[in-house]
């Protein structure tokens, strides 16, 4: 099973996260299938690769709670993009 989850990057006290598609059994910093976005909680910046995210969601990937909230804030679930 594939999940969309956050992968921590950056330095101490200045974390940034990559949104990645990974196998469920991988570690947080383990090998990812594909990078599909970027999230910086300090400056509140988000970059999403929409075609890649749609590709994984259409094939049954489950976003984690935080990634789901990021996608909802970006307008993924309020529009007809998915279904």
PDB file of C-alpha atoms in Angstrom:
ATOM      1  CA  UNK A   1       0.000   0.000   0.000  1.00  0.00           C
ATOM      2  CA  UNK A   2       1.216   3.484  -0.855  1.00  0.00           C
ATOM      3  CA  UNK A   3       0.814   6.548   1.346  1.00  0.00           C
ATOM      4  CA  UNK A   4       1.424  10.231   0.804  1.00  0.00           C
ATOM      5  CA  UNK A   5       3.383  11.382   3.833  1.00  0.00           C
ATOM      6  CA  UNK A   6       5.795  14.066   5.010  1.00  0.00           C
ATOM      7  CA  UNK A   7       9.552  13.505   4.936  1.00  0.00           C
ATOM      8  CA  UNK A   8      11.541  15.791   7.237  1.00  0.00           C
ATOM      9  CA  UNK A   9      14.417  17.825   5.799  1.00  0.00           C
ATOM     10  CA  UNK A  10      16.255  20.953   6.837  1.00  0.00           C
ATOM     11  CA  UNK A  11      18.321  21.661   9.910  1.00  0.00           C
ATOM     12  CA  UNK A  12      17.681  21.863  13.651  1.00  0.00           C
ATOM     13  CA  UNK A  13      14.843  24.189  14.615  1.00  0.00           C
ATOM     14  CA  UNK A  14      14.205  24.915  10.899  1.00  0.00           C
ATOM     15  CA  UNK A  15      12.350  21.912   9.585  1.00  0.00           C
ATOM     16  CA  UNK A  16      10.944  21.744   6.085  1.00  0.00           C
ATOM     17  CA  UNK A  17       9.095  18.773   4.695  1.00  0.00           C
ATOM     18  CA  UNK A  18       8.873  17.023   1.353  1.00  0.00           C
ATOM     19  CA  UNK A  19       5.566  15.429   0.485  1.00  0.00           C
ATOM     20  CA  UNK A  20       6.450  11.996  -0.865  1.00  0.00           C
ATOM     21  CA  UNK A  21       4.738   8.823  -1.997  1.00  0.00           C
ATOM     22  CA  UNK A  22       6.165   5.902  -0.028  1.00  0.00           C
ATOM     23  CA  UNK A  23       5.417   2.297   0.729  1.00  0.00           C
ATOM     24  CA  UNK A  24       3.653   1.906   4.088  1.00  0.00           C
ATOM     25  CA  UNK A  25       6.462  -0.132   5.613  1.00  0.00           C
ATOM     26  CA  UNK A  26       9.182   2.471   4.899  1.00  0.00           C
ATOM     27  CA  UNK A  27      10.674   4.692   7.580  1.00  0.00           C
ATOM     28  CA  UNK A  28      10.001   8.435   7.684  1.00  0.00           C
ATOM     29  CA  UNK A  29      13.374   9.208   6.080  1.00  0.00           C
ATOM     30  CA  UNK A  30      13.416   5.976   4.081  1.00  0.00           C
ATOM     31  CA  UNK A  31      13.380   5.532   0.339  1.00  0.00           C
ATOM     32  CA  UNK A  32      10.462   7.200  -1.416  1.00  0.00           C
ATOM     33  CA  UNK A  33       8.739   6.266  -4.660  1.00  0.00           C
ATOM     34  CA  UNK A  34       8.404   9.867  -5.824  1.00  0.00           C
ATOM     35  CA  UNK A  35       8.535  13.393  -4.469  1.00  0.00           C
ATOM     36  CA  UNK A  36       5.178  15.055  -5.092  1.00  0.00           C
ATOM     37  CA  UNK A  37       5.416  18.296  -3.135  1.00  0.00           C
ATOM     38  CA  UNK A  38       7.052  20.540  -0.580  1.00  0.00           C
ATOM     39  CA  UNK A  39       5.793  22.136   2.649  1.00  0.00           C
ATOM     40  CA  UNK A  40       7.472  24.788   4.802  1.00  0.00           C
ATOM     41  CA  UNK A  41       5.469  25.285   8.025  1.00  0.00           C
ATOM     42  CA  UNK A  42       7.517  28.278   9.197  1.00  0.00           C
ATOM     43  CA  UNK A  43       6.925  30.477   6.140  1.00  0.00           C
ATOM     44  CA  UNK A  44       3.686  28.611   5.315  1.00  0.00           C
ATOM     45  CA  UNK A  45       4.726  27.859   1.728  1.00  0.00           C
ATOM     46  CA  UNK A  46       3.415  24.872  -0.193  1.00  0.00           C
ATOM     47  CA  UNK A  47       4.313  23.494  -3.607  1.00  0.00           C
ATOM     48  CA  UNK A  48       2.268  20.612  -4.998  1.00  0.00           C
ATOM     49  CA  UNK A  49       2.915  18.594  -8.155  1.00  0.00           C
ATOM     50  CA  UNK A  50      -0.769  18.172  -8.983  1.00  0.00           C
ATOM     51  CA  UNK A  51      -0.483  15.559 -11.791  1.00  0.00           C
ATOM     52  CA  UNK A  52       1.749  13.347  -9.644  1.00  0.00           C
ATOM     53  CA  UNK A  53      -0.566  13.625  -6.627  1.00  0.00           C
ATOM     54  CA  UNK A  54      -3.602  12.794  -8.751  1.00  0.00           C
ATOM     55  CA  UNK A  55      -1.745   9.821 -10.246  1.00  0.00           C
ATOM     56  CA  UNK A  56      -1.164   8.290  -6.813  1.00  0.00           C
ATOM     57  CA  UNK A  57      -4.592   9.171  -5.396  1.00  0.00           C
ATOM     58  CA  UNK A  58      -6.361   7.592  -8.375  1.00  0.00           C
ATOM     59  CA  UNK A  59      -4.407   4.392  -7.770  1.00  0.00           C
ATOM     60  CA  UNK A  60      -5.443   4.134  -4.126  1.00  0.00           C
ATOM     61  CA  UNK A  61      -2.727   5.997  -2.224  1.00  0.00           C
ATOM     62  CA  UNK A  62      -3.870   7.202   1.183  1.00  0.00           C
ATOM     63  CA  UNK A  63      -2.680  10.606   2.455  1.00  0.00           C
ATOM     64  CA  UNK A  64      -1.745  10.862   6.114  1.00  0.00           C
ATOM     65  CA  UNK A  65      -3.719  13.260   8.298  1.00  0.00           C
ATOM     66  CA  UNK A  66      -1.328  16.182   7.897  1.00  0.00           C
ATOM     67  CA  UNK A  67      -0.961  15.701   4.145  1.00  0.00           C
ATOM     68  CA  UNK A  68      -4.754  15.464   3.879  1.00  0.00           C
ATOM     69  CA  UNK A  69      -5.063  18.824   5.656  1.00  0.00           C
ATOM     70  CA  UNK A  70      -2.464  20.383   3.331  1.00  0.00           C
ATOM     71  CA  UNK A  71      -4.308  19.081   0.268  1.00  0.00           C
ATOM     72  CA  UNK A  72      -7.644  20.287   1.644  1.00  0.00           C
ATOM     73  CA  UNK A  73      -6.220  23.768   2.248  1.00  0.00           C
ATOM     74  CA  UNK A  74      -4.905  23.778  -1.324  1.00  0.00           C
ATOM     75  CA  UNK A  75      -8.416  23.019  -2.618  1.00  0.00           C
ATOM     76  CA  UNK A  76      -8.058  19.393  -3.698  1.00  0.00           C
ATOM     77  CA  UNK A  77     -11.201  18.091  -2.037  1.00  0.00           C
ATOM     78  CA  UNK A  78     -13.608  20.974  -2.649  1.00  0.00           C
ATOM     79  CA  UNK A  79     -13.361  20.832  -6.443  1.00  0.00           C
ATOM     80  CA  UNK A  80     -14.044  18.302  -9.135  1.00  0.00           C
ATOM     81  CA  UNK A  81     -10.336  17.588  -9.673  1.00  0.00           C
ATOM     82  CA  UNK A  82     -10.509  14.130  -8.123  1.00  0.00           C
ATOM     83  CA  UNK A  83     -13.878  12.687  -9.050  1.00  0.00           C
TER      84      UNK A  83
END
